[in-house]
Amino acid sequence: QGYSAVHCASAYGRTLCLELIASETPLDVLMETSGTDILNDSDVWAPVSPLHLAAYHGHHQAMEVLVQSLLDLDVRNQEGRTPLDLAAFKGHVECVDVLINQGASIFVKDSTLKRTPIHAAATNGHSECLRLLIGNSDLQSALDIQDGKGQTPLMLSVLSGHIDCVYSLLNKGANVEAKDKLGRTALHRGAVTGHEECVEALLQHSANFLAQDCKGRTPIHLAAACGHIGVLGGLLHAAQSVETLPILTDKEGYTPLHWACYNGHDTCVEVLLEQEIFQKAEGNPFSPLHCAVFRDNESAAEMLIDTLGRVIVNAKDSKNRTPLHAAAFTDHVECLQLLLSHNAQVNCADAAGKTPLMMAAENGQNNAVELLVSSAKADLTLQDALKNTALHLACRKGHETSALMILEKITDRNLINATNAALQTPLHVAARNGLIVVVQELLAKGASVLAVDENGYTPALACAPNKDVADCLALILSTMIPVSPCTPAPPHPFRVINHYTTTPSMTVSFDSLPTVRDEHTSYCSFNNIGHHDGLYREEDLNDSDSETY
């Protein structure tokens, strides 16, 4: 592997061996004079220097022998880390002391995360090493030095919950308002990880609990989103010092109450609802009640209704969709029952003309369909903006069970043969999608086999996979069907042959709130050589907070 005798002696702390070798051959000769060229030597190609090995394993006496002959103590390994960085990362105070006294730099950054030895000590909670490093720096900027993501030692200490390091940095004057490249402070990290002692220490040093990150989220947002009730309580207590607290909305208009409801943190919902500021319908019209029922958080939904009143039950978002639409879309029956028991409007249509039943039918949510057609007596005759009934929509998406549930409640032949904007009956749509049982039931209830759509096709021709096949079938059928003088002629096979299309349905999809996970491991990770992944994952920057669904 390219290790020399000096490497082996350094790795295992064989101080006497090093002294013996040094007495026979100067160490600077063995280690390529400066120590910086050891990796480039054709005969010595080990991935790290002897000094790295001694520092990593904490052999400070071996280091004292090595540093006597080295001109450069800041030799780097393949990742750009110096011996001081490794010693600080591992918490070897004596090694850190030896290197600092010999002039090793505490400001050298590695080549991957761009972190210094100060970051390394703060990340792993080595408070003695941290104090030693800070104490030997004359620059105040050492306290707030940033890594490649803009993170300071204070941020990393809070992220990992190292309260001793947090106090060491704060007492030395670390900037509590420093922000990383995403606008997040140390307090944001405390809110995410739930380290209450760290949050308390930051608040004692006047950390801004209203600071907004690049998405407009405050620490209060993140504490509510992650369900850290202790941290949330501390932040809300600090907020009482503000005479007039502003409406806490992020850039998408979501409040901490939205986030707590969305992620199902009932205790946080309860605490937030005790605050007068959250007892009003503020922020994004995709309301906290929408969030709660969309995520099947019935208890949170009930708290909202009890506290804010029934007026919120039929609140509409930017697309005129009510909480009942959201519950129907996601098939959350308990939430549907809760909303209906508080007079939710079962036939309320959104901006696309879709009712909750249509939304459930289009997405094959059988439980919701059954509840809406049976208990709630939803109107089956209603049509959306494209004149589709709930039956059309269920058939169009191939949801046979939902279609049959709706069919069971239909007795009116006119409704069986209702046409949409493309003049298609449910039989056209069901046949086109191969729903055999639905077709049988439609025929049994009187569905017309001669109805023609906007292309002049009957339900039989609608089964054709494309226009050419449909036209061929029309030609064949026209020669097979005898026409008497008193019988109206069937449609000419080339009548209204413009294009074979199926009018696209206006499908719907819910874009969920970006997840802020309650496990802080989602925001950070450590490996066995001390790499730290940072607070926020990359996909958190690319999410969509819109409430389209």
PDB file of N, CA and C in Angstrom, residues 281-339:
ATOM      1  N   ALA A 281     -57.900  33.070   9.712  1.00  0.00           N
ATOM      2  CA  ALA A 281     -57.608  32.438   8.424  1.00  0.00           C
ATOM      3  C   ALA A 281     -56.620  33.318   7.673  1.00  0.00           C
ATOM      4  N   GLU A 282     -55.354  33.037   7.833  1.00  0.00           N
ATOM      5  CA  GLU A 282     -54.296  33.826   7.204  1.00  0.00           C
ATOM      6  C   GLU A 282     -53.453  32.942   6.297  1.00  0.00           C
ATOM      7  N   GLY A 283     -52.808  33.595   5.350  1.00  0.00           N
ATOM      8  CA  GLY A 283     -51.852  32.875   4.514  1.00  0.00           C
ATOM      9  C   GLY A 283     -52.482  32.192   3.317  1.00  0.00           C
ATOM     10  N   ASN A 284     -51.810  31.175   2.845  1.00  0.00           N
ATOM     11  CA  ASN A 284     -52.222  30.457   1.644  1.00  0.00           C
ATOM     12  C   ASN A 284     -53.653  29.940   1.790  1.00  0.00           C
ATOM     13  N   PRO A 285     -54.512  30.161   0.766  1.00  0.00           N
ATOM     14  CA  PRO A 285     -55.901  29.684   0.861  1.00  0.00           C
ATOM     15  C   PRO A 285     -56.027  28.168   0.908  1.00  0.00           C
ATOM     16  N   PHE A 286     -54.959  27.454   0.551  1.00  0.00           N
ATOM     17  CA  PHE A 286     -54.942  26.014   0.821  1.00  0.00           C
ATOM     18  C   PHE A 286     -54.730  25.912   2.326  1.00  0.00           C
ATOM     19  N   SER A 287     -55.824  25.949   3.034  1.00  0.00           N
ATOM     20  CA  SER A 287     -55.836  26.234   4.464  1.00  0.00           C
ATOM     21  C   SER A 287     -55.248  25.109   5.299  1.00  0.00           C
ATOM     22  N   PRO A 288     -55.000  25.387   6.591  1.00  0.00           N
ATOM     23  CA  PRO A 288     -54.576  24.305   7.485  1.00  0.00           C
ATOM     24  C   PRO A 288     -55.543  23.127   7.485  1.00  0.00           C
ATOM     25  N   LEU A 289     -56.854  23.409   7.323  1.00  0.00           N
ATOM     26  CA  LEU A 289     -57.825  22.305   7.275  1.00  0.00           C
ATOM     27  C   LEU A 289     -57.641  21.488   6.002  1.00  0.00           C
ATOM     28  N   HIS A 290     -57.391  22.141   4.877  1.00  0.00           N
ATOM     29  CA  HIS A 290     -57.043  21.409   3.651  1.00  0.00           C
ATOM     30  C   HIS A 290     -55.845  20.491   3.921  1.00  0.00           C
ATOM     31  N   CYS A 291     -54.814  21.066   4.551  1.00  0.00           N
ATOM     32  CA  CYS A 291     -53.593  20.300   4.828  1.00  0.00           C
ATOM     33  C   CYS A 291     -53.890  19.088   5.707  1.00  0.00           C
ATOM     34  N   ALA A 292     -54.683  19.295   6.738  1.00  0.00           N
ATOM     35  CA  ALA A 292     -54.957  18.221   7.693  1.00  0.00           C
ATOM     36  C   ALA A 292     -55.705  17.065   7.043  1.00  0.00           C
ATOM     37  N   VAL A 293     -56.779  17.370   6.293  1.00  0.00           N
ATOM     38  CA  VAL A 293     -57.569  16.275   5.705  1.00  0.00           C
ATOM     39  C   VAL A 293     -56.834  15.636   4.536  1.00  0.00           C
ATOM     40  N   PHE A 294     -56.041  16.426   3.834  1.00  0.00           N
ATOM     41  CA  PHE A 294     -55.265  15.867   2.727  1.00  0.00           C
ATOM     42  C   PHE A 294     -54.291  14.811   3.225  1.00  0.00           C
ATOM     43  N   ARG A 295     -53.784  15.009   4.440  1.00  0.00           N
ATOM     44  CA  ARG A 295     -52.823  14.069   5.018  1.00  0.00           C
ATOM     45  C   ARG A 295     -53.463  13.123   6.038  1.00  0.00           C
ATOM     46  N   ASP A 296     -54.791  13.103   6.065  1.00  0.00           N
ATOM     47  CA  ASP A 296     -55.543  12.181   6.917  1.00  0.00           C
ATOM     48  C   ASP A 296     -55.264  12.395   8.399  1.00  0.00           C
ATOM     49  N   ASN A 297     -55.119  13.656   8.794  1.00  0.00           N
ATOM     50  CA  ASN A 297     -54.907  13.979  10.202  1.00  0.00           C
ATOM     51  C   ASN A 297     -56.234  14.449  10.796  1.00  0.00           C
ATOM     52  N   GLU A 298     -57.081  13.471  11.119  1.00  0.00           N
ATOM     53  CA  GLU A 298     -58.441  13.772  11.562  1.00  0.00           C
ATOM     54  C   GLU A 298     -58.464  14.569  12.856  1.00  0.00           C
ATOM     55  N   SER A 299     -57.594  14.214  13.796  1.00  0.00           N
ATOM     56  CA  SER A 299     -57.604  14.914  15.084  1.00  0.00           C
ATOM     57  C   SER A 299     -57.232  16.381  14.920  1.00  0.00           C
ATOM     58  N   ALA A 300     -56.258  16.661  14.048  1.00  0.00           N
ATOM     59  CA  ALA A 300     -55.889  18.057  13.789  1.00  0.00           C
ATOM     60  C   ALA A 300     -57.048  18.791  13.129  1.00  0.00           C
ATOM     61  N   ALA A 301     -57.723  18.119  12.199  1.00  0.00           N
ATOM     62  CA  ALA A 301     -58.868  18.734  11.527  1.00  0.00           C
ATOM     63  C   ALA A 301     -59.971  19.066  12.526  1.00  0.00           C
ATOM     64  N   GLU A 302     -60.200  18.161  13.452  1.00  0.00           N
ATOM     65  CA  GLU A 302     -61.249  18.392  14.452  1.00  0.00           C
ATOM     66  C   GLU A 302     -60.894  19.562  15.355  1.00  0.00           C
ATOM     67  N   MET A 303     -59.625  19.666  15.742  1.00  0.00           N
ATOM     68  CA  MET A 303     -59.191  20.800  16.564  1.00  0.00           C
ATOM     69  C   MET A 303     -59.395  22.120  15.830  1.00  0.00           C
ATOM     70  N   LEU A 304     -59.088  22.121  14.550  1.00  0.00           N
ATOM     71  CA  LEU A 304     -59.249  23.342  13.758  1.00  0.00           C
ATOM     72  C   LEU A 304     -60.706  23.772  13.708  1.00  0.00           C
ATOM     73  N   ILE A 305     -61.597  22.818  13.461  1.00  0.00           N
ATOM     74  CA  ILE A 305     -63.021  23.144  13.363  1.00  0.00           C
ATOM     75  C   ILE A 305     -63.559  23.613  14.712  1.00  0.00           C
ATOM     76  N   ASP A 306     -63.146  22.939  15.781  1.00  0.00           N
ATOM     77  CA  ASP A 306     -63.617  23.313  17.116  1.00  0.00           C
ATOM     78  C   ASP A 306     -63.140  24.701  17.515  1.00  0.00           C
ATOM     79  N   THR A 307     -61.918  25.045  17.105  1.00  0.00           N
ATOM     80  CA  THR A 307     -61.335  26.328  17.514  1.00  0.00           C
ATOM     81  C   THR A 307     -61.755  27.473  16.601  1.00  0.00           C
ATOM     82  N   LEU A 308     -61.742  27.233  15.302  1.00  0.00           N
ATOM     83  CA  LEU A 308     -61.979  28.303  14.330  1.00  0.00           C
ATOM     84  C   LEU A 308     -63.418  28.365  13.843  1.00  0.00           C
ATOM     85  N   GLY A 309     -64.195  27.334  14.134  1.00  0.00           N
ATOM     86  CA  GLY A 309     -65.600  27.354  13.752  1.00  0.00           C
ATOM     87  C   GLY A 309     -65.874  26.669  12.424  1.00  0.00           C
ATOM     88  N   ARG A 310     -67.171  26.405  12.184  1.00  0.00           N
ATOM     89  CA  ARG A 310     -67.574  25.676  10.980  1.00  0.00           C
ATOM     90  C   ARG A 310     -67.352  26.459   9.692  1.00  0.00           C
ATOM     91  N   VAL A 311     -67.111  27.750   9.830  1.00  0.00           N
ATOM     92  CA  VAL A 311     -66.927  28.563   8.633  1.00  0.00           C
ATOM     93  C   VAL A 311     -65.759  28.078   7.789  1.00  0.00           C
ATOM     94  N   ILE A 312     -64.786  27.415   8.420  1.00  0.00           N
ATOM     95  CA  ILE A 312     -63.613  26.963   7.669  1.00  0.00           C
ATOM     96  C   ILE A 312     -63.875  25.675   6.896  1.00  0.00           C
ATOM     97  N   VAL A 313     -64.999  25.004   7.193  1.00  0.00           N
ATOM     98  CA  VAL A 313     -65.261  23.704   6.569  1.00  0.00           C
ATOM     99  C   VAL A 313     -65.403  23.831   5.060  1.00  0.00           C
ATOM    100  N   ASN A 314     -65.994  24.927   4.606  1.00  0.00           N
ATOM    101  CA  ASN A 314     -66.201  25.123   3.171  1.00  0.00           C
ATOM    102  C   ASN A 314     -65.274  26.182   2.589  1.00  0.00           C
ATOM    103  N   ALA A 315     -64.153  26.409   3.265  1.00  0.00           N
ATOM    104  CA  ALA A 315     -63.164  27.363   2.749  1.00  0.00           C
ATOM    105  C   ALA A 315     -62.608  26.866   1.419  1.00  0.00           C
ATOM    106  N   LYS A 316     -62.362  27.797   0.511  1.00  0.00           N
ATOM    107  CA  LYS A 316     -61.883  27.430  -0.825  1.00  0.00           C
ATOM    108  C   LYS A 316     -60.449  27.898  -1.035  1.00  0.00           C
ATOM    109  N   ASP A 317     -59.683  27.072  -1.719  1.00  0.00           N
ATOM    110  CA  ASP A 317     -58.316  27.458  -2.057  1.00  0.00           C
ATOM    111  C   ASP A 317     -58.318  28.261  -3.352  1.00  0.00           C
ATOM    112  N   SER A 318     -57.160  28.472  -3.919  1.00  0.00           N
ATOM    113  CA  SER A 318     -57.055  29.312  -5.117  1.00  0.00           C
ATOM    114  C   SER A 318     -57.724  28.691  -6.336  1.00  0.00           C
ATOM    115  N   LYS A 319     -58.060  27.413  -6.271  1.00  0.00           N
ATOM    116  CA  LYS A 319     -58.754  26.737  -7.371  1.00  0.00           C
ATOM    117  C   LYS A 319     -60.183  26.364  -6.982  1.00  0.00           C
ATOM    118  N   ASN A 320     -60.676  27.050  -5.965  1.00  0.00           N
ATOM    119  CA  ASN A 320     -62.050  26.867  -5.488  1.00  0.00           C
ATOM    120  C   ASN A 320     -62.321  25.468  -4.956  1.00  0.00           C
ATOM    121  N   ARG A 321     -61.307  24.808  -4.465  1.00  0.00           N
ATOM    122  CA  ARG A 321     -61.484  23.471  -3.920  1.00  0.00           C
ATOM    123  C   ARG A 321     -61.587  23.541  -2.402  1.00  0.00           C
ATOM    124  N   THR A 322     -62.540  22.814  -1.890  1.00  0.00           N
ATOM    125  CA  THR A 322     -62.791  22.804  -0.454  1.00  0.00           C
ATOM    126  C   THR A 322     -62.013  21.670   0.208  1.00  0.00           C
ATOM    127  N   PRO A 323     -61.964  21.659   1.534  1.00  0.00           N
ATOM    128  CA  PRO A 323     -61.356  20.510   2.213  1.00  0.00           C
ATOM    129  C   PRO A 323     -62.006  19.184   1.829  1.00  0.00           C
ATOM    130  N   LEU A 324     -63.304  19.218   1.485  1.00  0.00           N
ATOM    131  CA  LEU A 324     -63.976  17.980   1.078  1.00  0.00           C
ATOM    132  C   LEU A 324     -63.380  17.449  -0.225  1.00  0.00           C
ATOM    133  N   HIS A 325     -63.015  18.339  -1.133  1.00  0.00           N
ATOM    134  CA  HIS A 325     -62.314  17.917  -2.351  1.00  0.00           C
ATOM    135  C   HIS A 325     -61.004  17.207  -1.996  1.00  0.00           C
ATOM    136  N   ALA A 326     -60.250  17.805  -1.071  1.00  0.00           N
ATOM    137  CA  ALA A 326     -58.950  17.236  -0.698  1.00  0.00           C
ATOM    138  C   ALA A 326     -59.111  15.863  -0.065  1.00  0.00           C
ATOM    139  N   ALA A 327     -60.107  15.718   0.812  1.00  0.00           N
ATOM    140  CA  ALA A 327     -60.328  14.424   1.464  1.00  0.00           C
ATOM    141  C   ALA A 327     -60.804  13.380   0.466  1.00  0.00           C
ATOM    142  N   ALA A 328     -61.640  13.792  -0.498  1.00  0.00           N
ATOM    143  CA  ALA A 328     -62.124  12.856  -1.518  1.00  0.00           C
ATOM    144  C   ALA A 328     -60.994  12.410  -2.431  1.00  0.00           C
ATOM    145  N   PHE A 329     -60.137  13.341  -2.768  1.00  0.00           N
ATOM    146  CA  PHE A 329     -59.005  13.025  -3.646  1.00  0.00           C
ATOM    147  C   PHE A 329     -58.104  11.969  -3.028  1.00  0.00           C
ATOM    148  N   THR A 330     -57.925  12.031  -1.725  1.00  0.00           N
ATOM    149  CA  THR A 330     -56.987  11.134  -1.043  1.00  0.00           C
ATOM    150  C   THR A 330     -57.666   9.940  -0.379  1.00  0.00           C
ATOM    151  N   ASP A 331     -59.008   9.846  -0.525  1.00  0.00           N
ATOM    152  CA  ASP A 331     -59.757   8.682  -0.026  1.00  0.00           C
ATOM    153  C   ASP A 331     -59.702   8.558   1.493  1.00  0.00           C
ATOM    154  N   HIS A 332     -59.684   9.685   2.173  1.00  0.00           N
ATOM    155  CA  HIS A 332     -59.637   9.665   3.629  1.00  0.00           C
ATOM    156  C   HIS A 332     -61.061   9.754   4.174  1.00  0.00           C
ATOM    157  N   VAL A 333     -61.646   8.587   4.400  1.00  0.00           N
ATOM    158  CA  VAL A 333     -63.063   8.482   4.729  1.00  0.00           C
ATOM    159  C   VAL A 333     -63.392   9.143   6.060  1.00  0.00           C
ATOM    160  N   GLU A 334     -62.540   8.939   7.082  1.00  0.00           N
ATOM    161  CA  GLU A 334     -62.827   9.529   8.388  1.00  0.00           C
ATOM    162  C   GLU A 334     -62.885  11.049   8.297  1.00  0.00           C
ATOM    163  N   CYS A 335     -61.995  11.619   7.519  1.00  0.00           N
ATOM    164  CA  CYS A 335     -62.009  13.073   7.343  1.00  0.00           C
ATOM    165  C   CYS A 335     -63.241  13.508   6.553  1.00  0.00           C
ATOM    166  N   LEU A 336     -63.625  12.719   5.564  1.00  0.00           N
ATOM    167  CA  LEU A 336     -64.851  13.017   4.820  1.00  0.00           C
ATOM    168  C   LEU A 336     -66.057  13.034   5.758  1.00  0.00           C
ATOM    169  N   GLN A 337     -66.138  12.030   6.612  1.00  0.00           N
ATOM    170  CA  GLN A 337     -67.258  11.947   7.546  1.00  0.00           C
ATOM    171  C   GLN A 337     -67.261  13.127   8.505  1.00  0.00           C
ATOM    172  N   LEU A 338     -66.066  13.515   8.970  1.00  0.00           N
ATOM    173  CA  LEU A 338     -65.962  14.661   9.873  1.00  0.00           C
ATOM    174  C   LEU A 338     -66.467  15.929   9.190  1.00  0.00           C
ATOM    175  N   LEU A 339     -66.023  16.157   7.968  1.00  0.00           N
ATOM    176  CA  LEU A 339     -66.423  17.361   7.238  1.00  0.00           C
ATOM    177  C   LEU A 339     -67.920  17.363   6.949  1.00  0.00           C
TER     178      LEU A 339
END
